[in-house]
Structures are given as C-alpha cells and as structure tokens.
Short mmCIF file of C-alpha atoms and ligand atoms in Angstrom, two decimals:
data_model
loop_
_atom_site.label_atom_id
_atom_site.label_comp_id
_atom_site.label_asym_id
_atom_site.label_seq_id
_atom_site.Cartn_x
_atom_site.Cartn_y
_atom_site.Cartn_z
CA MET A 1438 18.77 22.14 -30.50
CA GLN A 1439 15.89 21.01 -28.36
CA HIS A 1440 16.49 17.99 -26.17
CA ALA A 1441 14.55 14.87 -27.19
CA LEU A 1442 12.52 15.06 -23.96
CA ALA A 1443 11.56 18.76 -24.18
CA PRO A 1444 9.52 20.41 -22.75
CA TYR A 1445 10.50 18.35 -19.69
CA PRO A 1446 13.41 19.72 -17.63
CA SER A 1447 16.89 18.26 -17.42
CA PRO A 1448 17.84 16.86 -13.98
CA GLU A 1449 19.65 20.12 -13.16
CA ALA A 1450 16.79 22.32 -14.40
CA ARG A 1451 14.30 20.23 -12.41
CA ASP A 1452 16.26 20.76 -9.19
CA ARG A 1453 16.71 24.47 -9.90
CA ALA A 1454 12.97 24.90 -10.48
CA PHE A 1455 12.18 22.93 -7.33
CA VAL A 1456 14.56 24.89 -5.10
CA ALA A 1457 13.41 28.23 -6.57
CA LEU A 1458 9.75 27.40 -5.92
CA ILE A 1459 10.32 26.25 -2.34
CA ASP A 1460 12.41 29.39 -1.68
CA LYS A 1461 9.82 31.64 -3.26
CA PHE A 1462 7.12 30.38 -0.93
CA GLY A 1463 9.17 30.64 2.26
CA GLY A 1464 10.09 26.99 2.59
CA THR A 1465 13.25 25.04 3.28
CA VAL A 1466 14.92 22.47 1.06
CA HIS A 1467 16.34 19.50 2.95
CA THR A 1468 18.80 16.95 1.59
CA TYR A 1469 17.36 13.86 3.26
CA GLY A 1470 19.87 11.43 1.74
CA HIS A 1471 21.83 10.55 -1.38
CA SER A 1472 21.09 8.22 -4.27
CA VAL A 1473 23.27 5.25 -5.26
CA ASP A 1474 25.19 7.54 -7.63
CA GLY A 1475 25.54 10.23 -4.96
CA ARG A 1476 22.83 12.64 -6.14
CA PRO A 1477 21.15 14.58 -3.34
CA LEU A 1478 17.61 13.53 -2.39
CA LEU A 1479 15.70 16.78 -1.97
CA ALA A 1480 12.55 17.42 0.05
CA GLY A 1481 10.84 20.81 0.34
CA GLN A 1482 9.22 21.81 3.62
CA LEU A 1483 6.61 24.57 3.48
CA PRO A 1484 5.54 25.65 6.96
CA ALA A 1485 1.86 25.94 7.79
CA THR A 1486 0.51 29.49 7.62
CA LYS A 1487 -1.64 28.96 10.74
CA PRO A 1488 -0.69 26.95 13.85
CA SER A 1489 -0.92 23.26 13.01
CA ASP A 1490 0.84 20.08 14.05
CA ARG A 1491 -0.19 18.18 10.92
CA ARG A 1492 2.03 17.40 7.96
CA ILE A 1493 1.19 16.14 4.49
CA LEU A 1494 3.47 14.81 1.74
CA CYS A 1495 3.27 14.99 -2.04
CA SER A 1496 6.01 12.82 -3.54
CA ALA A 1497 6.86 11.98 -7.15
CA GLY A 1498 9.30 10.30 -9.43
CA ILE A 1499 10.03 7.00 -7.72
CA HIS A 1500 10.08 5.61 -11.28
CA GLY A 1501 12.78 7.31 -13.35
CA LEU A 1502 10.95 7.84 -16.62
CA GLU A 1503 7.64 9.14 -15.22
CA TYR A 1504 8.56 12.80 -15.72
CA ILE A 1505 4.96 14.02 -15.80
CA ALA A 1506 4.70 13.05 -12.12
CA GLY A 1507 7.48 15.49 -11.21
CA GLN A 1508 5.79 18.22 -13.21
CA VAL A 1509 2.56 17.64 -11.26
CA ALA A 1510 4.56 17.94 -8.02
CA LEU A 1511 6.04 21.28 -9.14
CA GLY A 1512 2.56 22.45 -10.19
CA PHE A 1513 1.29 21.45 -6.76
CA ILE A 1514 3.86 23.72 -5.05
CA GLU A 1515 2.84 26.65 -7.27
CA ALA A 1516 -0.84 26.07 -6.55
CA LEU A 1517 -0.16 26.24 -2.80
CA ALA A 1518 0.30 29.99 -3.29
CA HIS A 1519 -3.07 30.32 -5.08
CA ASN A 1520 -6.03 27.97 -5.20
CA LEU A 1521 -4.59 25.45 -2.74
CA ALA A 1522 -3.47 28.06 -0.19
CA ASP A 1523 -6.03 26.68 2.29
CA LEU A 1524 -3.98 23.47 2.59
CA ARG A 1525 -1.11 25.41 4.13
CA GLU A 1526 -3.49 26.90 6.67
CA GLN A 1527 -4.21 23.38 7.87
CA ALA A 1528 -0.88 21.63 7.62
CA GLU A 1529 2.81 21.85 6.95
CA VAL A 1530 3.31 20.69 3.36
CA TRP A 1531 6.26 18.61 2.19
CA VAL A 1532 7.01 17.96 -1.47
CA ILE A 1533 9.53 15.62 -3.09
CA ALA A 1534 9.69 16.15 -6.86
CA CYS A 1535 12.07 13.27 -7.56
CA ILE A 1536 12.53 10.25 -5.30
CA ASN A 1537 14.74 8.52 -7.89
CA PRO A 1538 17.13 11.10 -9.38
CA ASP A 1539 19.45 8.42 -10.86
CA GLY A 1540 16.58 6.91 -12.86
CA TYR A 1541 15.58 10.38 -14.01
CA ALA A 1542 19.15 11.17 -15.11
CA THR A 1543 19.51 7.82 -16.91
CA THR A 1544 16.26 8.51 -18.77
CA TRP A 1545 17.48 11.99 -19.72
CA GLU A 1546 20.86 10.75 -20.96
CA ALA A 1547 19.23 7.96 -22.98
CA ASP A 1548 16.69 10.34 -24.60
CA GLY A 1549 14.01 8.18 -23.00
CA ARG A 1550 14.95 5.11 -25.02
CA ALA A 1551 15.90 1.70 -23.68
CA GLU A 1552 15.55 -1.93 -24.63
CA ARG A 1553 14.17 -2.76 -21.23
CA LEU A 1554 11.84 -0.74 -19.06
CA CYS A 1555 13.88 -1.37 -15.90
CA THR A 1556 16.79 0.66 -17.32
CA LEU A 1557 14.67 3.81 -17.08
CA ARG A 1558 12.32 2.89 -14.25
CA ALA A 1559 14.69 1.55 -11.59
CA ASN A 1560 17.47 3.12 -9.54
CA ALA A 1561 21.15 2.84 -10.51
CA ARG A 1562 21.31 -0.73 -9.17
CA GLY A 1563 18.31 -1.84 -11.23
CA VAL A 1564 15.94 -1.97 -8.25
CA ASP A 1565 12.29 -0.95 -8.65
CA LEU A 1566 12.13 1.33 -5.61
CA ASN A 1567 8.36 0.94 -5.47
CA ARG A 1568 8.78 -2.78 -4.75
CA ASN A 1569 11.57 -2.27 -2.20
CA TYR A 1570 9.49 -1.51 0.91
CA PRO A 1571 8.81 -4.24 3.47
CA ARG A 1572 5.53 -6.03 2.88
CA PRO A 1573 3.23 -5.25 5.83
CA GLY A 1574 2.95 -8.01 8.39
CA ASN A 1575 5.69 -9.97 6.58
CA ALA A 1576 3.15 -10.86 3.91
CA PRO A 1577 4.54 -13.46 1.51
CA PRO A 1578 5.54 -12.32 -1.97
CA SER A 1579 2.84 -12.56 -4.59
CA ARG A 1580 3.26 -14.16 -7.99
CA TRP A 1581 0.80 -11.81 -9.61
CA PRO A 1582 2.18 -9.99 -12.66
CA GLY A 1583 3.75 -6.71 -11.60
CA ALA A 1584 3.76 -7.66 -7.92
CA GLY A 1585 7.57 -7.72 -7.81
CA SER A 1586 10.31 -10.04 -8.96
CA ASP A 1587 13.47 -11.52 -7.42
CA THR A 1588 15.14 -11.52 -10.83
CA PRO A 1589 17.65 -8.71 -11.45
CA GLY A 1590 16.80 -7.05 -14.75
CA ALA A 1591 13.05 -7.53 -14.32
CA ALA A 1592 10.99 -4.30 -14.52
CA THR A 1593 9.80 -4.89 -10.95
CA TYR A 1594 13.00 -6.30 -9.39
CA ARG A 1595 12.47 -5.77 -5.67
CA GLY A 1596 16.14 -5.76 -4.66
CA PRO A 1597 18.07 -8.06 -2.31
CA GLN A 1598 15.98 -7.08 0.74
CA PRO A 1599 13.42 -4.48 1.85
CA LEU A 1600 14.87 -0.95 2.16
CA SER A 1601 18.17 -2.18 0.67
CA GLU A 1602 18.40 0.98 -1.44
CA PRO A 1603 19.59 4.38 -0.17
CA GLU A 1604 16.60 6.12 -1.79
CA THR A 1605 13.98 4.05 0.03
CA ALA A 1606 15.92 3.84 3.32
CA ALA A 1607 16.29 7.64 3.41
CA LEU A 1608 12.63 8.22 2.59
CA ASP A 1609 11.58 5.71 5.25
CA LYS A 1610 13.60 7.68 7.79
CA LEU A 1611 11.95 10.93 6.71
CA LEU A 1612 8.51 9.29 7.01
CA GLN A 1613 9.43 8.15 10.51
CA GLN A 1614 10.64 11.60 11.53
CA GLN A 1615 7.81 13.65 10.07
CA GLN A 1616 4.78 11.44 10.79
CA PHE A 1617 2.74 12.62 7.82
CA SER A 1618 -0.99 12.16 8.15
CA ALA A 1619 -1.66 11.99 4.40
CA SER A 1620 0.40 11.39 1.29
CA ALA A 1621 -0.06 11.28 -2.48
CA ASN A 1622 2.60 9.51 -4.54
CA LEU A 1623 2.67 10.52 -8.18
CA HIS A 1624 3.28 8.21 -11.14
CA SER A 1625 2.28 7.68 -14.76
CA PHE A 1626 0.64 6.34 -16.91
CA MET A 1627 -2.76 4.89 -16.13
CA GLY A 1628 -5.19 7.62 -15.20
CA THR A 1629 -6.09 5.90 -11.95
CA VAL A 1630 -5.81 6.30 -8.20
CA ILE A 1631 -4.55 3.30 -6.27
CA PRO A 1632 -5.03 3.50 -2.51
CA ALA A 1633 -3.00 1.61 0.06
CA ARG A 1634 -4.13 -1.98 0.29
CA VAL A 1635 -6.35 -2.49 3.34
CA ARG A 1636 -8.72 -5.31 4.25
CA ASP A 1637 -10.44 -3.46 7.06
CA ARG A 1638 -13.91 -2.49 5.76
CA SER A 1639 -13.94 0.95 7.28
CA TRP A 1640 -10.46 1.84 6.07
CA PHE A 1641 -11.44 0.51 2.64
CA ALA A 1642 -14.54 2.73 2.63
CA THR A 1643 -12.48 5.73 3.71
CA TYR A 1644 -10.10 5.18 0.80
CA ARG A 1645 -13.10 4.95 -1.53
CA ASP A 1646 -14.17 8.39 -0.27
CA LEU A 1647 -10.64 9.80 -0.55
CA CYS A 1648 -10.41 8.62 -4.17
CA ARG A 1649 -13.84 10.06 -4.91
CA ALA A 1650 -12.73 13.37 -3.41
CA LEU A 1651 -9.66 13.39 -5.66
CA ALA A 1652 -11.73 12.67 -8.78
CA SER A 1653 -14.35 15.24 -7.82
CA GLY A 1654 -11.62 17.87 -7.70
CA GLN A 1655 -10.36 17.06 -11.20
CA PRO A 1656 -12.00 19.56 -13.56
CA ASP A 1657 -11.40 17.74 -16.80
CA ARG A 1658 -10.42 14.06 -16.53
CA LYS A 1659 -11.53 12.15 -13.46
CA TYR A 1660 -9.39 9.18 -12.50
CA SER A 1661 -11.07 6.05 -11.25
CA ARG A 1662 -10.02 4.03 -8.23
CA LEU A 1663 -8.21 0.74 -8.68
CA SER A 1664 -8.47 -1.45 -5.60
CA SER A 1665 -9.98 -4.58 -4.18
CA ARG A 1666 -10.29 -5.74 -0.59
CA LEU A 1667 -9.81 -9.33 -1.65
CA PHE A 1668 -7.78 -9.44 -4.83
CA ASP A 1669 -5.19 -6.76 -4.16
CA VAL A 1670 -1.83 -7.99 -2.88
CA PHE A 1671 1.09 -6.50 -0.98
CA THR A 1672 3.98 -5.81 -3.32
CA GLY A 1673 6.41 -3.64 -1.35
CA GLU A 1674 4.90 -0.37 -2.57
CA GLN A 1675 5.34 2.95 -0.83
CA GLU A 1676 1.67 3.64 -0.06
CA ASP A 1677 1.15 0.27 1.67
CA HIS A 1678 4.21 0.92 3.82
CA GLN A 1679 3.04 4.42 4.64
CA HIS A 1680 -0.42 3.27 5.69
CA HIS A 1681 0.53 0.18 7.68
CA VAL A 1682 3.83 1.30 9.21
CA HIS A 1683 3.67 5.10 9.29
CA ASP A 1684 -0.06 5.45 10.02
CA CYS A 1685 -0.65 7.71 7.03
CA TRP A 1686 -3.47 7.84 4.47
CA ALA A 1687 -1.61 7.17 1.23
CA VAL A 1688 -2.54 6.80 -2.42
CA CYS A 1689 -0.69 6.36 -5.70
CA VAL A 1690 -1.91 8.73 -8.42
CA GLU A 1691 -1.21 7.59 -11.98
CA SER A 1692 -1.38 10.61 -14.29
CA PHE A 1693 -2.03 10.47 -18.03
CA PRO A 1694 -4.64 7.78 -18.81
CA VAL A 1695 -3.91 4.86 -21.11
CA TRP A 1696 -6.39 6.11 -23.72
CA ALA A 1697 -4.62 9.49 -23.81
CA SER A 1698 -1.24 7.80 -24.22
CA VAL A 1699 -2.56 5.63 -27.05
CA ARG A 1700 -4.20 8.63 -28.69
CA GLN A 1701 -0.86 10.45 -28.49
CA HIS A 1702 0.98 7.56 -30.16
CA LEU A 1703 -0.50 4.30 -31.26
CA ARG A 1704 3.12 3.14 -31.46
CA ALA A 1705 5.16 5.36 -29.15
CA PRO A 1706 8.56 6.36 -30.60
CA SER A 1707 10.20 5.58 -27.24
CA LYS A 1708 9.25 4.28 -23.83
CA PHE A 1709 9.35 7.86 -22.59
CA TRP A 1710 6.54 9.02 -24.88
CA ARG A 1711 4.35 6.14 -23.78
CA PHE A 1712 4.54 7.39 -20.18
CA ASN A 1713 4.50 11.16 -20.69
CA PRO A 1714 2.28 13.62 -22.58
CA HIS A 1715 3.98 15.96 -25.06
CA ASP A 1716 2.10 18.82 -23.39
CA PRO A 1717 2.16 18.37 -19.61
CA THR A 1718 0.14 21.52 -18.85
CA PRO A 1719 -3.45 20.20 -19.05
CA TRP A 1720 -2.54 17.15 -16.96
CA VAL A 1721 -0.74 19.23 -14.35
CA THR A 1722 -3.77 21.53 -14.07
CA ASN A 1723 -6.20 18.62 -13.88
CA ASP A 1724 -4.24 16.56 -11.38
CA VAL A 1725 -3.12 19.38 -9.08
CA ALA A 1726 -6.78 20.32 -8.55
CA GLY A 1727 -7.51 16.68 -7.74
CA LEU A 1728 -4.66 16.58 -5.22
CA GLY A 1729 -6.06 19.66 -3.53
CA ALA A 1730 -9.45 17.97 -3.08
CA TYR A 1731 -7.81 14.75 -1.86
CA PHE A 1732 -5.70 16.49 0.80
CA ARG A 1733 -8.63 18.66 1.91
CA TYR A 1734 -10.64 15.52 2.56
CA ALA A 1735 -7.72 13.69 4.18
CA LEU A 1736 -7.09 16.58 6.59
CA GLN A 1737 -10.56 16.12 8.04
CA LEU A 1738 -9.75 12.55 9.00
CA PRO A 1739 -8.01 11.23 12.11
CA ARG A 1740 -4.88 9.16 11.48
CA PRO A 1741 -5.73 5.59 10.33
CA SER A 1742 -4.90 4.06 13.74
CA VAL A 1743 -7.15 6.55 15.54
CA ALA A 1744 -9.92 5.88 13.04
CA ARG A 1745 -9.61 2.20 13.92
CA GLN A 1746 -9.48 2.76 17.69
CA SER A 1747 -12.55 4.98 17.60
CA ARG A 1748 -14.40 1.99 16.13
CA GLN A 1749 -12.81 -0.27 18.76
CA LEU A 1750 -11.91 -2.87 16.20
CA PRO A 1751 -9.62 -5.73 17.08
CA ALA A 1752 -6.11 -5.29 15.79
CA GLY A 1753 -5.10 -7.25 12.72
CA SER A 1754 -8.35 -7.02 10.79
ZN1 LIG B 1241 5.33 4.47 -11.49
#
C-alpha cells in the first residue's frame, strides 16, 4: 500500500537518494553531526570543476514537515549535471537535503498529521531550529507573531539558548569551517523569497537584486520578495546568522505559494498537505531554475563585508 505521504520519500529513501546523487556526480558525503535522536546530519560536497576557492550552500528541511524543500534540494543536485553545470565551474557546491531529520521522521511516522504544528516542524526536543540561532548584535527578542517564543510547545519555540540544539550547533560549525559566500535555505509554503534582514541600504539593494535574479530564473511561477528595512525583525533565523556572522549572502526560499496550497485543498486533510504539493515535479523544476539564477548572480558579488568595505561605510550601519 502506498504511504500516506507518497510520492515523497521515507527518511531512509531520502538519504539513499541523496547519497546516490552526490556519489554519481563525484562528490563526498560528510556526516557533520548527529540529531537529538542520533540520526546523522548529512552534507554533500561537490568539488568545483574549474579552480575556485568559492563555496556555495543549498540547504533544506530545517522544518520537519516541509518535504517539498528537500525535493527541491535533490533536484538542484541533479541540475548541477545539466543546466546548472556552470555553477560548479565557479564554485564548490554543498547541499544539505535535510537539516532536521528527526522532524522529518516524526512527520513520516505520523502520516503528516498532528494536533500542533510544532510536533512536525521542530526537532525532537520541540525546538524550532530556525529560531535557535543567535540574534545578530544581541538584538532583543521581538514580540511580533512568528518571531519566536520562549514557551515550549509553541510552533516557534526558540529553545533554552541560541545554538542549544545539536542540529544548529553542527551546522554553525560547518558554516564556520566552509565560509560559504552564498546560501539558499529552502522551506515551504509561501511562494516568497525572504532575504537576510539588513538595514544597510546597499546590502538591502543587493538583496533586492538577488531576489529579482531568483524570480527571473523561475520559468513558471515567480516568487516575490518579502522584506523591509524598517519593519523586519531579528528572530534567530539561519539566513540572518549566515549574513551577519558568517559573511554570506543568504536567503530563505519558500516553495509552493499560498494560493497553490489553497487551490490544492481549501481544507487540507492534514498539516502535511497544506505545506506540500501532491505533485512536487513542477515546483522542483520551477524553483531549481530560480536557484540557478540566484547563485549565478551571487557569485558575481564580493562577500558582504567586502561589499561594505569597498563603500567605506562605518561599521554597524
Ligand atoms: Zn520553514
């Protein structure tokens, strides 16, 4: 009998597909840590095909139930052998298909159903890993909805302290070691691109151009940018940490727009089918092409700190 979440892969099938793809294209799979429940955290390293000291990262699945994000990551690896082959001429490419394997496994075992979103979204300790990074500059917590909560059981529970979770601590170490110059972090569902939060005008404009590049590469559905220099807040998200601490251009890409989710089910039969399309293929095709355009643009840019220095701006703006 088909699993309730078909055509999406089981946790084991996802890892098998990931390892097979990285192997097929001459890469190496690294275990960069272990989850709370002891599952390996896997990152694929695909060496550049021409001499290059740059590295880019495509990561997915920090939220357990957002399976479409992992499928886009696998599609991205495949495309590196075809229409995105030019990226590997310019940079070493790293891919993480599942940052939160415990959340993925919980979602699989529960057939994508849960009373509360945090059961499927968080790690095995109920922490929203995408609220568990330090807020840049020790920014105070925000009370905006979705900005993160100190209450265990909340969908955006940020955990007892920044990087308290093995999944985020291990990824932070990898970010430190590899010094990526650009990153895309894949989620669902919104149909938007959310850049790192920056107040600097020039950085803000660069992110506008990066998001435009991503949308221009999407052949079918173009995602719009969601950001504000003034009204955005720091929430402990991965892309903010990557930009401000690891000097990396970083965006969150939310696959599968709200309208498409509502068209699929006015009342979704489970949380899973609110976040994921029954047929991932058109979204993978659409979003992988957008990622290609985003990384192409990002690889023309100096690192954020160099971009700032070249404008001789005072620090802290
Ligand atoms: Zn998400």
